[in-house]
CSV table of C-alpha atoms in Angstrom, one decimal:
chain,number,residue,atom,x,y,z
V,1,UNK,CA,32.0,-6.1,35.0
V,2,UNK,CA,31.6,-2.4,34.6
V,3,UNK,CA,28.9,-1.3,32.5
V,4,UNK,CA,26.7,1.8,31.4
V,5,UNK,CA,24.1,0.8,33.1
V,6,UNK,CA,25.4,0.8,36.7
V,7,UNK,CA,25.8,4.5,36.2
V,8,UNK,CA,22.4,5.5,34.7
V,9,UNK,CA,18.8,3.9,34.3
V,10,UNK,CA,17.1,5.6,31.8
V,11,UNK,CA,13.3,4.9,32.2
V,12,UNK,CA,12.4,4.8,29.1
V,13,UNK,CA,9.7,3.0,28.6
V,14,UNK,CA,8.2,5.0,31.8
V,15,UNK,CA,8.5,8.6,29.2
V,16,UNK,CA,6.7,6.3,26.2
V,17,UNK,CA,4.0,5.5,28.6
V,18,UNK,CA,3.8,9.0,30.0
V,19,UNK,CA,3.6,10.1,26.6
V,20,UNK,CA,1.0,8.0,25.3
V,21,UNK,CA,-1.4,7.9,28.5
V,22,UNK,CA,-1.0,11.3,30.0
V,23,UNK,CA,-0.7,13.4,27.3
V,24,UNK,CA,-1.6,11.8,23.4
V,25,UNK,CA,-4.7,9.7,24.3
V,26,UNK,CA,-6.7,12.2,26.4
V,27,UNK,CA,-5.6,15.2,24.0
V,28,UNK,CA,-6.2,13.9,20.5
V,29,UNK,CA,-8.0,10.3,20.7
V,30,UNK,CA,-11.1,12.2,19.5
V,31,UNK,CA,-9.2,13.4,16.7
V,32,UNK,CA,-8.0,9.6,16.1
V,33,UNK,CA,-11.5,8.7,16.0
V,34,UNK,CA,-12.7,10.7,13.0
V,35,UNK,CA,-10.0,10.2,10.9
V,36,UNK,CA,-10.7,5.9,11.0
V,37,UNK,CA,-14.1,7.8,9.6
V,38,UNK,CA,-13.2,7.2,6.1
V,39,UNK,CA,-11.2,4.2,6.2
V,40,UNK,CA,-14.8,2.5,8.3
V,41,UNK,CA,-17.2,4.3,5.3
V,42,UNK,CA,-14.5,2.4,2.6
V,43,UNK,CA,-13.9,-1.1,4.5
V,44,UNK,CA,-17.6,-1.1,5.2
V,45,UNK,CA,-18.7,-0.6,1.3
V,46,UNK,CA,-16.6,-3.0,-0.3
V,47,UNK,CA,-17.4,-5.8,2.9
V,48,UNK,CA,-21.3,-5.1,1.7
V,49,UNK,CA,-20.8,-5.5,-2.1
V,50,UNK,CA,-18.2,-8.8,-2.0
V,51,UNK,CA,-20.4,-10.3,0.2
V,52,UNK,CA,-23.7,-9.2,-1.8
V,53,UNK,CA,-22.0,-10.2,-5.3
V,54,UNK,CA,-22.7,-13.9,-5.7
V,55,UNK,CA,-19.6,-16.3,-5.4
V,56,UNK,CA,-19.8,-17.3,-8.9
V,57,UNK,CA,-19.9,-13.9,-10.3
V,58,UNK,CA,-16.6,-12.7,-8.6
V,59,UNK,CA,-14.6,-16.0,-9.1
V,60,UNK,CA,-15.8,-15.2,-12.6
V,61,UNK,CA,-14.6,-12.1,-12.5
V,62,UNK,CA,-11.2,-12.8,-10.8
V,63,UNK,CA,-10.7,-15.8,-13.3
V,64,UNK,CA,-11.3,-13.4,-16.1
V,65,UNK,CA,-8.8,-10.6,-14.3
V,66,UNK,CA,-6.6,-13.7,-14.0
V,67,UNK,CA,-6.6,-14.6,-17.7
V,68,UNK,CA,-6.3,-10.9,-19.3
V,69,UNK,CA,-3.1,-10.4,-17.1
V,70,UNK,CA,-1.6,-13.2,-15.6
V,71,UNK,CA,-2.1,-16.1,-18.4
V,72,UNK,CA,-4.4,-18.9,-19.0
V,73,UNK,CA,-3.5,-21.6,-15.9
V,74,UNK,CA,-3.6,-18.6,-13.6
V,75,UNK,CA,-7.0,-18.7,-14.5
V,76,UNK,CA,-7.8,-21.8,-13.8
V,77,UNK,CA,-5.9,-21.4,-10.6
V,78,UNK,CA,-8.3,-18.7,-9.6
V,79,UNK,CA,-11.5,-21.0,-10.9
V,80,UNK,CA,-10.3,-23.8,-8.9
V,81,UNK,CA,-8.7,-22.2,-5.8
V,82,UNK,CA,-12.2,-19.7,-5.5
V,83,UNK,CA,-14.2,-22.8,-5.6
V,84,UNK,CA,-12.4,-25.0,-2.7
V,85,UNK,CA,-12.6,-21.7,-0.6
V,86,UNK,CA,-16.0,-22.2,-0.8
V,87,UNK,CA,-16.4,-25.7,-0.8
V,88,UNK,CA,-14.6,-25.3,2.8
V,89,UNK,CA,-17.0,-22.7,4.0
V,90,UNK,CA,-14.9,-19.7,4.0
V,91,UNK,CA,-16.3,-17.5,1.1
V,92,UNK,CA,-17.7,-15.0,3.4
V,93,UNK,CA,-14.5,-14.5,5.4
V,94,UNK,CA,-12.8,-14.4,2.1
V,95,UNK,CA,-14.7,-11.8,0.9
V,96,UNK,CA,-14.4,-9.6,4.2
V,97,UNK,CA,-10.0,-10.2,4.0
V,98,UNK,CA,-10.3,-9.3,0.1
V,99,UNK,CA,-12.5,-5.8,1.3
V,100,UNK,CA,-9.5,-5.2,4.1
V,101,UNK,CA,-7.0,-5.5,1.9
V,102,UNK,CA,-8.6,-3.4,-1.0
V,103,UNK,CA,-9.0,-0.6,1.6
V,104,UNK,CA,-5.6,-0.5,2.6
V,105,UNK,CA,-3.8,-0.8,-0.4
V,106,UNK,CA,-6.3,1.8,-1.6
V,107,UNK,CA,-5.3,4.3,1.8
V,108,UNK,CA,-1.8,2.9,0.8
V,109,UNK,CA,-2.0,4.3,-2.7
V,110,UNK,CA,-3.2,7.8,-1.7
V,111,UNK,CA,-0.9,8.7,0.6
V,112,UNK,CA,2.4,6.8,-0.4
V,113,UNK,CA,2.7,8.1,-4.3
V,114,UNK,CA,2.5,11.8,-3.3
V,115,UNK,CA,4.8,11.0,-1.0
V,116,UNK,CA,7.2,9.4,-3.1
V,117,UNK,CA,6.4,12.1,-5.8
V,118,UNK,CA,7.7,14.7,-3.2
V,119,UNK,CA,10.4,12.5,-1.9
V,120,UNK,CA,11.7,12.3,-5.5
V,121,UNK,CA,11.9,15.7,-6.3
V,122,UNK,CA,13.2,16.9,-3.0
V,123,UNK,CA,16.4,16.1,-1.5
V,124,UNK,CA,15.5,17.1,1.7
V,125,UNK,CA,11.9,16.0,1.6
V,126,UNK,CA,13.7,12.4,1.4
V,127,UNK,CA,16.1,12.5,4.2
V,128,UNK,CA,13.3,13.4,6.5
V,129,UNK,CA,10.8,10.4,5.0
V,130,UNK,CA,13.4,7.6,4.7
V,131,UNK,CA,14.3,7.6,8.2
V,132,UNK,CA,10.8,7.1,9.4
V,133,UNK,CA,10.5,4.5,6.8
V,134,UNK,CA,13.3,2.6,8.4
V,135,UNK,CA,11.5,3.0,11.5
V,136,UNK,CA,8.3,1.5,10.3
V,137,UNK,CA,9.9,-1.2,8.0
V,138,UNK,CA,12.2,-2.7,11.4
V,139,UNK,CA,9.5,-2.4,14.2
V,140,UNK,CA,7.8,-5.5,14.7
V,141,UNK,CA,3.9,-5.9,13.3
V,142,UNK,CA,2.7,-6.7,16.6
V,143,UNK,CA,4.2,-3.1,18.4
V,144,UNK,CA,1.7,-1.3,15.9
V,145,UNK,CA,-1.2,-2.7,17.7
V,146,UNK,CA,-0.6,-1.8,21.3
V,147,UNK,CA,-0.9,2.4,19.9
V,148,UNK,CA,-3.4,2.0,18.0
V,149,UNK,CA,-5.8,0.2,20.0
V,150,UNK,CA,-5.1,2.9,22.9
V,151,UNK,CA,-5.9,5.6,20.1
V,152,UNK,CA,-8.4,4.3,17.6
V,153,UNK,CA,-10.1,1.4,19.7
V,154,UNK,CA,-10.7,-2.5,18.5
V,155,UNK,CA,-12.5,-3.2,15.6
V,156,UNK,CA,-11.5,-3.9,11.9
V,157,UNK,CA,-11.2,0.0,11.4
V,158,UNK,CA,-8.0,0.4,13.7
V,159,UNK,CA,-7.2,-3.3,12.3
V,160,UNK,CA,-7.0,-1.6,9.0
V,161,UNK,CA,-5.0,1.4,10.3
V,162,UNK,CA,-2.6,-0.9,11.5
V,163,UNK,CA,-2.5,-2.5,8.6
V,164,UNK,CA,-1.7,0.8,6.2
V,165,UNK,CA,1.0,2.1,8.5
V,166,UNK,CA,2.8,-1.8,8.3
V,167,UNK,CA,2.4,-1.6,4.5
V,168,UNK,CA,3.4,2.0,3.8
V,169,UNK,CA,6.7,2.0,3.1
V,170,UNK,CA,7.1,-0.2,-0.1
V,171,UNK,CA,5.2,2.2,-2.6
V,172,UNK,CA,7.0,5.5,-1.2
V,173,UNK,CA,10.6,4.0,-1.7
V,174,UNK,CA,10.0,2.6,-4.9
V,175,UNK,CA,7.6,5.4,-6.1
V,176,UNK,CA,10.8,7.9,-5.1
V,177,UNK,CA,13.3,5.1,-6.9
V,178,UNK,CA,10.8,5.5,-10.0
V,179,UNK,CA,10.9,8.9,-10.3
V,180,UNK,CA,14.7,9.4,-9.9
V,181,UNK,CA,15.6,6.8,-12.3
V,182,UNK,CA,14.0,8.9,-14.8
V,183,UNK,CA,16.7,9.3,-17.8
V,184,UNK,CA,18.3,12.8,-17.6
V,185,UNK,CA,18.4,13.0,-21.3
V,186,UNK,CA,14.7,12.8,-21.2
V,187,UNK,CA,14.7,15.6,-18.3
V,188,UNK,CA,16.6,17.9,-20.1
V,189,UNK,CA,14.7,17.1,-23.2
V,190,UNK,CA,11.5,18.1,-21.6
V,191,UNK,CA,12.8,21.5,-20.0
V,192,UNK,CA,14.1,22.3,-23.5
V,193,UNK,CA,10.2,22.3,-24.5
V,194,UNK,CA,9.3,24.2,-22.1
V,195,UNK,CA,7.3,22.1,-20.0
V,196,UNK,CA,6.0,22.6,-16.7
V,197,UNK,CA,6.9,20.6,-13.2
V,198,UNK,CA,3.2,19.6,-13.2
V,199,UNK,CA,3.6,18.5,-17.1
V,200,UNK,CA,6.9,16.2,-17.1
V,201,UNK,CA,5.9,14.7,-14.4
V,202,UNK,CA,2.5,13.7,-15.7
V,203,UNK,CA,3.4,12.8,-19.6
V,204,UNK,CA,7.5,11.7,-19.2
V,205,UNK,CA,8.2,10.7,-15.1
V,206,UNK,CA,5.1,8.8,-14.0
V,207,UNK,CA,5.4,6.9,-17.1
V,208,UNK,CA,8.9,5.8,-17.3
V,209,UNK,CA,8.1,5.2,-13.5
V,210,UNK,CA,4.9,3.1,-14.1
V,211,UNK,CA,6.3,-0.3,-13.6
V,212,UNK,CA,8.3,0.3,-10.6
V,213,UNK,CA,5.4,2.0,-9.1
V,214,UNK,CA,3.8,-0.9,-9.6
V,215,UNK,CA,6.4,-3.2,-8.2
V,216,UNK,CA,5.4,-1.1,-5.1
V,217,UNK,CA,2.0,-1.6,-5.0
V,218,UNK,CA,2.7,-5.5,-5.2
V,219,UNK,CA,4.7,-5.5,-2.5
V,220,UNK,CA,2.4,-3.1,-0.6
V,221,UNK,CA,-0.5,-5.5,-1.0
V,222,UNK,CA,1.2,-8.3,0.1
V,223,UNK,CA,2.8,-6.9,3.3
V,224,UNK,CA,-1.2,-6.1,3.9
V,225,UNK,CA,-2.2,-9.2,3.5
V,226,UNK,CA,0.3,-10.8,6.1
V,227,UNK,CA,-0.7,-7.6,7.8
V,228,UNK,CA,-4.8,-8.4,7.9
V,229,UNK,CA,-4.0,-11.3,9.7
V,230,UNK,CA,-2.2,-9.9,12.4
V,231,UNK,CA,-4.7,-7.6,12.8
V,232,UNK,CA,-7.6,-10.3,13.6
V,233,UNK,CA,-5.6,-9.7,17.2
V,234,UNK,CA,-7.5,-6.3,18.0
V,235,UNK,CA,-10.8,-7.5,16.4
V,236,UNK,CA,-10.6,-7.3,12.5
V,237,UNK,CA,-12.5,-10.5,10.7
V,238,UNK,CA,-12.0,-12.5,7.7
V,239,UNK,CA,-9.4,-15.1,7.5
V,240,UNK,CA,-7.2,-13.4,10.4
V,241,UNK,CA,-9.7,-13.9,13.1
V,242,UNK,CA,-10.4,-17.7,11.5
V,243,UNK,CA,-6.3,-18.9,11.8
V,244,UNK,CA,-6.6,-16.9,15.1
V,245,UNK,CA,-9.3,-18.4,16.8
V,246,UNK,CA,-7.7,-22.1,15.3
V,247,UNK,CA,-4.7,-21.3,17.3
V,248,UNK,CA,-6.8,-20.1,20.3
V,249,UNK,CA,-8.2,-23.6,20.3
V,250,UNK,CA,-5.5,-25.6,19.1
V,251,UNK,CA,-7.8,-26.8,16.2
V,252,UNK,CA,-5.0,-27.3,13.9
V,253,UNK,CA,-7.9,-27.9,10.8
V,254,UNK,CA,-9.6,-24.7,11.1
V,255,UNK,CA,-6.1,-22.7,11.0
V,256,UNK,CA,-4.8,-25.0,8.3
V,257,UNK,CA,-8.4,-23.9,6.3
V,258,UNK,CA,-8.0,-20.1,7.4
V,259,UNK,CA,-4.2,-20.5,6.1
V,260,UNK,CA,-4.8,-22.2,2.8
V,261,UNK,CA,-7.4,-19.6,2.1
V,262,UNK,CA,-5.0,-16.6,2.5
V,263,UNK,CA,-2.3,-18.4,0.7
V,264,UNK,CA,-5.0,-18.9,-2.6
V,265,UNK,CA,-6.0,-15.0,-2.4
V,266,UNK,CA,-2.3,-13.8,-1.7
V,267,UNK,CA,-1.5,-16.0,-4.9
V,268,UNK,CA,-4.6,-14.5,-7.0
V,269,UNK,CA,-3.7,-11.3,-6.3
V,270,UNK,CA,0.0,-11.2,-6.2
V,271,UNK,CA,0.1,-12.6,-10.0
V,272,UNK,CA,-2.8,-10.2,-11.4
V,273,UNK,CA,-1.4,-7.1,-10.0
V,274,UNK,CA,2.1,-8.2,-11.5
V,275,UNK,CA,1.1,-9.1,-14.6
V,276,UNK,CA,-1.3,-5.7,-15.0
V,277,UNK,CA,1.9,-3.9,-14.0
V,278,UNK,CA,3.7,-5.8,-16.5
V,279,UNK,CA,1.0,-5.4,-19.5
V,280,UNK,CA,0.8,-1.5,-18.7
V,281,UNK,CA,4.2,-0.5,-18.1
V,282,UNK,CA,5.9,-3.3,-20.4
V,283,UNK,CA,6.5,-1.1,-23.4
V,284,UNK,CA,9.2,1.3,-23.1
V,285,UNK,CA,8.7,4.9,-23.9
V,286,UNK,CA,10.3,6.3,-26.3
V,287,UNK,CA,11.8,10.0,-27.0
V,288,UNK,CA,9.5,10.3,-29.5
V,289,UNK,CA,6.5,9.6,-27.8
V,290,UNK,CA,7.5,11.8,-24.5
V,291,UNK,CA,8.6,14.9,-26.7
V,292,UNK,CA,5.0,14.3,-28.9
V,293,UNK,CA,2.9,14.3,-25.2
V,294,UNK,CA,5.3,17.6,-24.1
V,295,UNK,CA,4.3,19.6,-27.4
V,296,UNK,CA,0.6,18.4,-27.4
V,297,UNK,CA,0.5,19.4,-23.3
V,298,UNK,CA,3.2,22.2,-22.8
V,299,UNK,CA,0.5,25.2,-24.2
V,300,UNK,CA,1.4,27.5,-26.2
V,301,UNK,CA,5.3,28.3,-25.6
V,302,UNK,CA,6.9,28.2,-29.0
V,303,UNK,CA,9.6,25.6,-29.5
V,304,UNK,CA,13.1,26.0,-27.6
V,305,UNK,CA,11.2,28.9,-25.2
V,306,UNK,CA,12.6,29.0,-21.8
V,307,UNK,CA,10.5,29.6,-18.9
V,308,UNK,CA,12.4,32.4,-17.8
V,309,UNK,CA,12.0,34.0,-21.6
V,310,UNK,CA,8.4,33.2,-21.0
């Protein structure tokens, strides 16, 4: 039966790979290199200090986190869950997995909310970033790594990169959503007082945005966790490498171990961040409060000014 492809063969992976090789890696793989600069300097700090701080100090810590923001049995989820981590031997690869994920959420953060900010309050900015948000969103995990081991190398830095590209997405779309949800009497509100771009979006958008942002950063740090693991592929440690190297060997106990250990962390710190988004962004703001930030912020416009009258 008649078909396209009996006219025309595209070779299409043959451009990709002429693209990549012959042109991208031997042109800017230096460039590639510093930039993972930053991201190493990071990842290698927090690795140091989680694995410096004793055990019983951070599942202290965590518990505590745990309890301010999540409840009382999510604390002693954390307690109990830390401990058997240990108990199993896995603190230290714990500890590396919790300094992977910190460091990409962290890259995450930096990079996605400006870009949501910007996404928000342009039109066009946002038909050109959603697209390549589809893009990322629908490629499998496992395409990211065949790039980025030709451009940045193994190790747990281009593990990381990999990781922050997979887990962009979620914070710029519901950054943007935040933003433009914004009420429009509260716009309009704010532009009768005067106030800057830089000033509504400070004291009335980011806070009336605050919880979905948040929703974001969730949902960012969990597609990084499932993200880590993948990673262990092109040399990044912690629990990845241990479920990994299980499977290499068929030794179903140590990638049941590595597995339970991610699902406890991913657990710990999906409900704190929810519940600190929740505790911070609970309370709704009122007109009162926004107008009361506008005047004490706007300068010194009088009341009802315009800024063209200014």
């Amino acid at each position: 039966m008649f078909s396209p492809g009996d006219l025309l063969i595209i070779p299409f992976d043959d451009w990709i790979n002429d693209f990549v090789r012959g042109w991208l890696v031997p042109n800017f793989r230096p460039a590639f290199r510093a930039a993972q600069v930053p991201i190493t300097m990071v990842l290698n700090a927090l690795d140091d200090f989680f694995n410096f701080v004793p055990m019983l100090l951070t599942t202290g810590a965590f518990a505590l986190a745990a309890w301010k923001w999540a409840g009382r049995g999510m604390a002693i989820f954390t307690l109990i869950g830390f401990a058997f981590i240990d108990m199993i031997g896995l603190w230290p690869e714990t500890m590396t997995t919790l300094a992977m994920i910190i460091t990409s959420v962290l890259f995450c953060a930096v990079i996605g909310i400006p870009v949501g900010i910007l996404a928000a309050r342009s039109d066009m900015t946002w038909k050109v970033v959603r697209p390549i948000l589809d893009i990322m969103q629908t490629i499998p995990s496992f395409v990211y790594l065949v790039p980025i081991v030709m451009l940045f190398g193994v190790g747990m830095a281009p593990g990381i990169i990999a990781t922050i590209i997979f887990a962009l997405p979620p914070i710029i779309r519901l950054t943007n959503l935040g933003i433009r949800n914004v009420r429009g009497d509260l716009i309009e509100a704010a532009q009768a007082f005067g106030s800057t771009g830089w000033q509504m979006l400070v004291d009335l958008q980011i806070p009336l945005a605050l919880r979905t942002i948040m929703a974001g950063l969730n949902q960012t740090l969990m597609l990084a966790l499932s993200m880590v693991v993948i990673a262990a592929l092109i040399g990044a440690g912690g629990l990845g490498l241990v479920v990994n190297t299980g499977l290499g060997r068929l030794d179903v106990g140590g990638a049941t171990a590595g597995g339970v250990g991610i699902v406890i962390l991913a657990i710990v710190l999906d409900r704190i961040t929810q519940g600190l988004g929740e505790k911070n962004a609970g309370n709704t703001v009122s007109l009162r409060q926004v107008l009361f930030n506008l005047i004490r912020f706007r300068g010194t416009r009088p009341l009802g000014e315009t800024k063209k009258a200014a």
